[in-house]
Coordinates of C-alpha atoms in Angstrom, one line a residue:
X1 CA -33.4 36.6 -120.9
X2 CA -35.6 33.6 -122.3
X3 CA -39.3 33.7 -121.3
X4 CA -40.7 29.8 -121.4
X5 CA -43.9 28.5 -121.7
X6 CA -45.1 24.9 -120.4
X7 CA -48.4 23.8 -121.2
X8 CA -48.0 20.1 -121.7
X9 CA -49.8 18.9 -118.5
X10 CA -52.6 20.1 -116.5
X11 CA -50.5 22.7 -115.2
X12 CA -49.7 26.2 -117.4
X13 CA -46.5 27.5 -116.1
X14 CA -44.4 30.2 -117.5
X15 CA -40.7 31.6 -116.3
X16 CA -38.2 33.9 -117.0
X17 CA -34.8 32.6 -117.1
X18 CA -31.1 34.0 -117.5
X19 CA -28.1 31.7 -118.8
X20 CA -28.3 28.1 -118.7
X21 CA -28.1 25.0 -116.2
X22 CA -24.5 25.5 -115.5
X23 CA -24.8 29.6 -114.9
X24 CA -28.1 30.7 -114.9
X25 CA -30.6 31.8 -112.5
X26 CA -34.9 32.3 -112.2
X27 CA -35.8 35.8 -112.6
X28 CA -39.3 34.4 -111.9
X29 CA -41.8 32.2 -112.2
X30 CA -45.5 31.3 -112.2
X31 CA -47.6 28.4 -112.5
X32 CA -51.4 27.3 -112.6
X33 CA -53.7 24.3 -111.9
X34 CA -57.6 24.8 -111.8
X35 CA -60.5 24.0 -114.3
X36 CA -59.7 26.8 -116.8
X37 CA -58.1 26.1 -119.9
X38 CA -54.4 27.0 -120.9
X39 CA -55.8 29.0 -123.7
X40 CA -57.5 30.9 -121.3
X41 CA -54.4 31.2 -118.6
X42 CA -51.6 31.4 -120.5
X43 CA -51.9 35.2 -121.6
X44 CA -52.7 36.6 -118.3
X45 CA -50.3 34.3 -116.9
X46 CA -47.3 35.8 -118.7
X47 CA -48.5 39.2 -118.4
X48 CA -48.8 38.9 -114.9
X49 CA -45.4 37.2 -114.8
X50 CA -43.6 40.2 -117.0
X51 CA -45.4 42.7 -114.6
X52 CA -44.3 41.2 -111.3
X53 CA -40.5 41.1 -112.4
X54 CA -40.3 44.4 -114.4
X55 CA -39.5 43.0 -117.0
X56 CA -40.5 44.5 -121.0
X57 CA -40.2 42.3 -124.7
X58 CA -37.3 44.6 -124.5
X59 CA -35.6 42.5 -122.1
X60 CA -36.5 39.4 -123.2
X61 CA -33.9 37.9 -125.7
X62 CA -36.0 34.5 -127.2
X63 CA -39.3 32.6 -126.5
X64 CA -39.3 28.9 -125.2
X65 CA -41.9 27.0 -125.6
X66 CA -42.3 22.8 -124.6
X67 CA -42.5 20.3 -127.9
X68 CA -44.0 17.8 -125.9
X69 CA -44.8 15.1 -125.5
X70 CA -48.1 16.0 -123.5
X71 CA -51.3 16.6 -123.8
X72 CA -52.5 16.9 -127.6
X73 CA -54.7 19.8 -127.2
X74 CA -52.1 21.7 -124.8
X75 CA -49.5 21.5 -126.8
X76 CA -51.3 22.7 -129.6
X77 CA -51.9 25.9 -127.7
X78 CA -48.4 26.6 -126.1
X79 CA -46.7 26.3 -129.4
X80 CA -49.2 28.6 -131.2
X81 CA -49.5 31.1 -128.8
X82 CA -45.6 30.8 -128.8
X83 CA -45.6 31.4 -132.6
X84 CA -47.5 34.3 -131.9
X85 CA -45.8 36.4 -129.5
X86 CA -42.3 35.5 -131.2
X87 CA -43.6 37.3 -134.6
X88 CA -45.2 39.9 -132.4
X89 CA -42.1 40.9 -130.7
X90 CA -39.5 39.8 -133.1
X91 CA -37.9 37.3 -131.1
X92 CA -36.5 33.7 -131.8
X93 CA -38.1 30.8 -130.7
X94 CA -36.5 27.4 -129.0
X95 CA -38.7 24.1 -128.8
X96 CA -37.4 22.4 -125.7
X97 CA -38.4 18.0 -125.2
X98 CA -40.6 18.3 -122.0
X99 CA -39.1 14.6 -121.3
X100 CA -35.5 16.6 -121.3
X101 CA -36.8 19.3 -119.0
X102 CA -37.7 17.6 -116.3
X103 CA -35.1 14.8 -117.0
X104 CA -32.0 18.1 -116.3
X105 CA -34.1 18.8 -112.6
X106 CA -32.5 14.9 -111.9
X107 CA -29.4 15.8 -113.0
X108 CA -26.3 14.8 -111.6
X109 CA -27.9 10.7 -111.4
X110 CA -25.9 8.9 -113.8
X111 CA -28.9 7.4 -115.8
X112 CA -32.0 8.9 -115.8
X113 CA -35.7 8.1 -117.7
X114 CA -38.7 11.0 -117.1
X115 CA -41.7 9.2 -118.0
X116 CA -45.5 11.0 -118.6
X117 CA -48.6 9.7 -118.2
X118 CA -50.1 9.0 -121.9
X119 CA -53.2 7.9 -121.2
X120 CA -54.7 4.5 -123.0
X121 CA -52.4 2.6 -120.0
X122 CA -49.3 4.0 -121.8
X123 CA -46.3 6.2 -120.6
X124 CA -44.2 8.3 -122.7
X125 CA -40.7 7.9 -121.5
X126 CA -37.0 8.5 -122.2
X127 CA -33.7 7.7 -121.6
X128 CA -30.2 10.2 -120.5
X129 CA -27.0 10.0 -119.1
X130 CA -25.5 12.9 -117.0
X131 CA -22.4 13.2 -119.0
X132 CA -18.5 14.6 -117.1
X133 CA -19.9 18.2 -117.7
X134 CA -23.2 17.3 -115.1
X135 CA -25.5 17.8 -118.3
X136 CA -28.4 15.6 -119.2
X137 CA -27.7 14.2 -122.7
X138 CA -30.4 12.2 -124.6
X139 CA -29.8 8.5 -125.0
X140 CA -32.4 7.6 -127.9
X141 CA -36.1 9.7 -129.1
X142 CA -38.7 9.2 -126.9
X143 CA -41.3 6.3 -126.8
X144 CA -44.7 5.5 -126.1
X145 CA -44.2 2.0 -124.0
X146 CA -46.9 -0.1 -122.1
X147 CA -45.9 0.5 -117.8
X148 CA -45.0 -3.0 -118.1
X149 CA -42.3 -3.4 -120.4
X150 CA -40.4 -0.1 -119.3
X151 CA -38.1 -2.2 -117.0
X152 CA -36.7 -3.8 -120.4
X153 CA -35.1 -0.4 -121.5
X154 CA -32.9 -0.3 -118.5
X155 CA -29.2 -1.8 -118.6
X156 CA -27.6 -0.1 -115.7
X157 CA -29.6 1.5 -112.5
X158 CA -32.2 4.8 -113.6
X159 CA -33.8 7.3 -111.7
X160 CA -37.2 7.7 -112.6
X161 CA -38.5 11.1 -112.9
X162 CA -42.5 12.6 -114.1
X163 CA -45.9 12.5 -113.4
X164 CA -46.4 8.4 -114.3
X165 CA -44.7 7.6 -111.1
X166 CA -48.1 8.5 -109.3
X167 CA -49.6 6.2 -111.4
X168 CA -47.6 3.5 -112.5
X169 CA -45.2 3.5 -109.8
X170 CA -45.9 0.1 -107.9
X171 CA -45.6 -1.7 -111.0
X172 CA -41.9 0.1 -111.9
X173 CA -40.7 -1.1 -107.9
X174 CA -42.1 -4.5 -108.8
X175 CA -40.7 -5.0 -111.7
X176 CA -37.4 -3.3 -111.8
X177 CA -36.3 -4.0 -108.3
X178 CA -33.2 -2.2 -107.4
X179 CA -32.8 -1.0 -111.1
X180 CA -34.9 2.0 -110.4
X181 CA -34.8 4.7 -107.6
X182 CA -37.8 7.8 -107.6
X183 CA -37.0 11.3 -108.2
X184 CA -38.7 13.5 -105.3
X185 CA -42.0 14.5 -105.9
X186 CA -41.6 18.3 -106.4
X187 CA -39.4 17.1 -109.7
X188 CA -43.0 15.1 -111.3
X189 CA -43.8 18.6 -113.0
X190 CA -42.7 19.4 -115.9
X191 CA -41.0 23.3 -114.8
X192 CA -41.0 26.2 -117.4
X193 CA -37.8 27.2 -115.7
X194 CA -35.7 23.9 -116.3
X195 CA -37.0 24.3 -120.1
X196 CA -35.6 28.0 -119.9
X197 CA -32.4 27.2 -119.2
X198 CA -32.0 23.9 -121.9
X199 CA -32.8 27.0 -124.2
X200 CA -30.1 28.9 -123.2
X201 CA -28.2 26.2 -124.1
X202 CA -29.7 25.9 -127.7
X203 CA -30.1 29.8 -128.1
X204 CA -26.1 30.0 -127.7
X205 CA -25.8 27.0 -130.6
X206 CA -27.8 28.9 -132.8
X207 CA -30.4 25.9 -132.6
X208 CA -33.3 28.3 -133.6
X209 CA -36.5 26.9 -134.5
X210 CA -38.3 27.8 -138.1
X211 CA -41.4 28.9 -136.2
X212 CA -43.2 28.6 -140.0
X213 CA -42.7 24.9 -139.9
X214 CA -42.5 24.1 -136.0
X215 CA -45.0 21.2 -134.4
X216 CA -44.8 19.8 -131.4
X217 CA -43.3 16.6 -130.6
X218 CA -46.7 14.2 -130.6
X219 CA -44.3 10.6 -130.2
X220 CA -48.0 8.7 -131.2
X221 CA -50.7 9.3 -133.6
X222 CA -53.9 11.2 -132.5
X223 CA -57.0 8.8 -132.0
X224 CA -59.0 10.1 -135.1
X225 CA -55.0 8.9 -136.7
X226 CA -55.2 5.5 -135.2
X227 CA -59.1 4.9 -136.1
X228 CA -57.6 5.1 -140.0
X229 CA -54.8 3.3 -139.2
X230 CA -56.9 0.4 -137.5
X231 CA -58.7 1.0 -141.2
X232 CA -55.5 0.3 -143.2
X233 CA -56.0 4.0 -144.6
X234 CA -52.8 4.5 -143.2
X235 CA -49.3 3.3 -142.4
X236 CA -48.5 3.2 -138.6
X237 CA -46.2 6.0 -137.8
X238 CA -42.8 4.9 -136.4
X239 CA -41.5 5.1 -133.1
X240 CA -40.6 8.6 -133.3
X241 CA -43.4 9.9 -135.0
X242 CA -43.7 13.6 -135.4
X243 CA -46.9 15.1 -136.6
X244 CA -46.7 17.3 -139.3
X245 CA -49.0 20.0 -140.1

């Protein structure tokens, strides 16, 4: 059993998950949207969860926790409070892409991007194909595009999937046409659940993360890393940037 943790958005949401996409199933699940922060939420929230299943750290085989990208300061917490409950209890720890978790709810579309609000007028967004096995597979690392230009990623028709679709969605139907299709609404949040079950997958390839060295998947510089950038104190960081500690 793999117990996942999501705080990337707005939204803290935890789940307890068996097996992965092709066998698996949701031994629960719990999410949480209000004004308190996911520092504050996230403990209770998994206790709560682990209560209301019956379910002990004796159970639970590996910790999951959402690289991003997301929100900065969310991420930050998931992945340390992650860290901290995997020493605690002696259990592994998976980093799942949020982009690939709620890219496998689309799955089987052929061709699929999940695409995040970023803020600054800016989406982070990537590319998969559902390949002959009905699994998502990644088709590049993530970017950090203007809403404009996204169309110019596309070769062949893409569902769209992620919260930038309540934002930036007249502008994708205007200028992608037929290219592009929406994913239903229920699939725009990221879901600790889907995440579960990519770790499965991973847990079963022995794709283990060094929970000494883990950092979330930040795809662009922090502001207070751009302002020193914009100062020539800095090189820009390529298109797959990943912060390091």
């Amino acid at each position: 059993m793999i117990l996942s943790i999501d705080t990337s958005t707005v939204c803290t949401a935890v789940a307890l998950t068996e097996g992965t996409r092709s066998a698996g199933r949701v031994v629960g699940s719990l999410r949480f949207t209000g004004r308190t922060t996911h520092s504050r939420r996230l403990l209770p929230l998994i206790d709560r969860l682990m209560k209301e299943t019956d379910i002990t750290w004796a159970d639970i085989r590996a910790l999951c926790v959402s690289l991003g990208p997301g929100s900065f300061t969310g991420l930050r917490i998931g992945m340390a409070t992650a860290k901290g409950l995997a020493l605690a209890a002696d259990k592994p720890m998976i980093g799942v892409s949020t982009l690939e978790g709620l890219a496998s709810g689309c799955a089987p579309a052929p061709f699929i991007c999940a695409v995040m609000d970023a803020r600054k007028k800016e989406v982070y967004a990537a590319l998969y194909r559902t390949d002959s096995s009905g699994l998502t597979v990644a088709e590049g690392a993530p970017v950090v595009v203007t809403p404009g230009v996204l169309c110019d990623y596309f070769q062949e028709p893409v569902v769209l999937v992620g919260d930038a679709l309540g934002i930036y969605g007249e502008i994708w139907k205007s200028n992608c046409g037929d290219m592009v299709t929406f994913a239903s609404a229920s699939l725009n949040i990221p879901m600790a659940e889907s995440l579960g079950f990519l770790a499965g997958e991973k847990l079963n390839a022995g794709e283990i993360l060094n929970s000494g060295e883990a950092t979330p998947m930040y795809v662009r510089a922090s502001d207070a890393e751009l302002n020193l950038i914009k100062k020539k104190q800095m090189l820009p960081p390529s298109p797959s940037y990943k912060k390091s500690k």
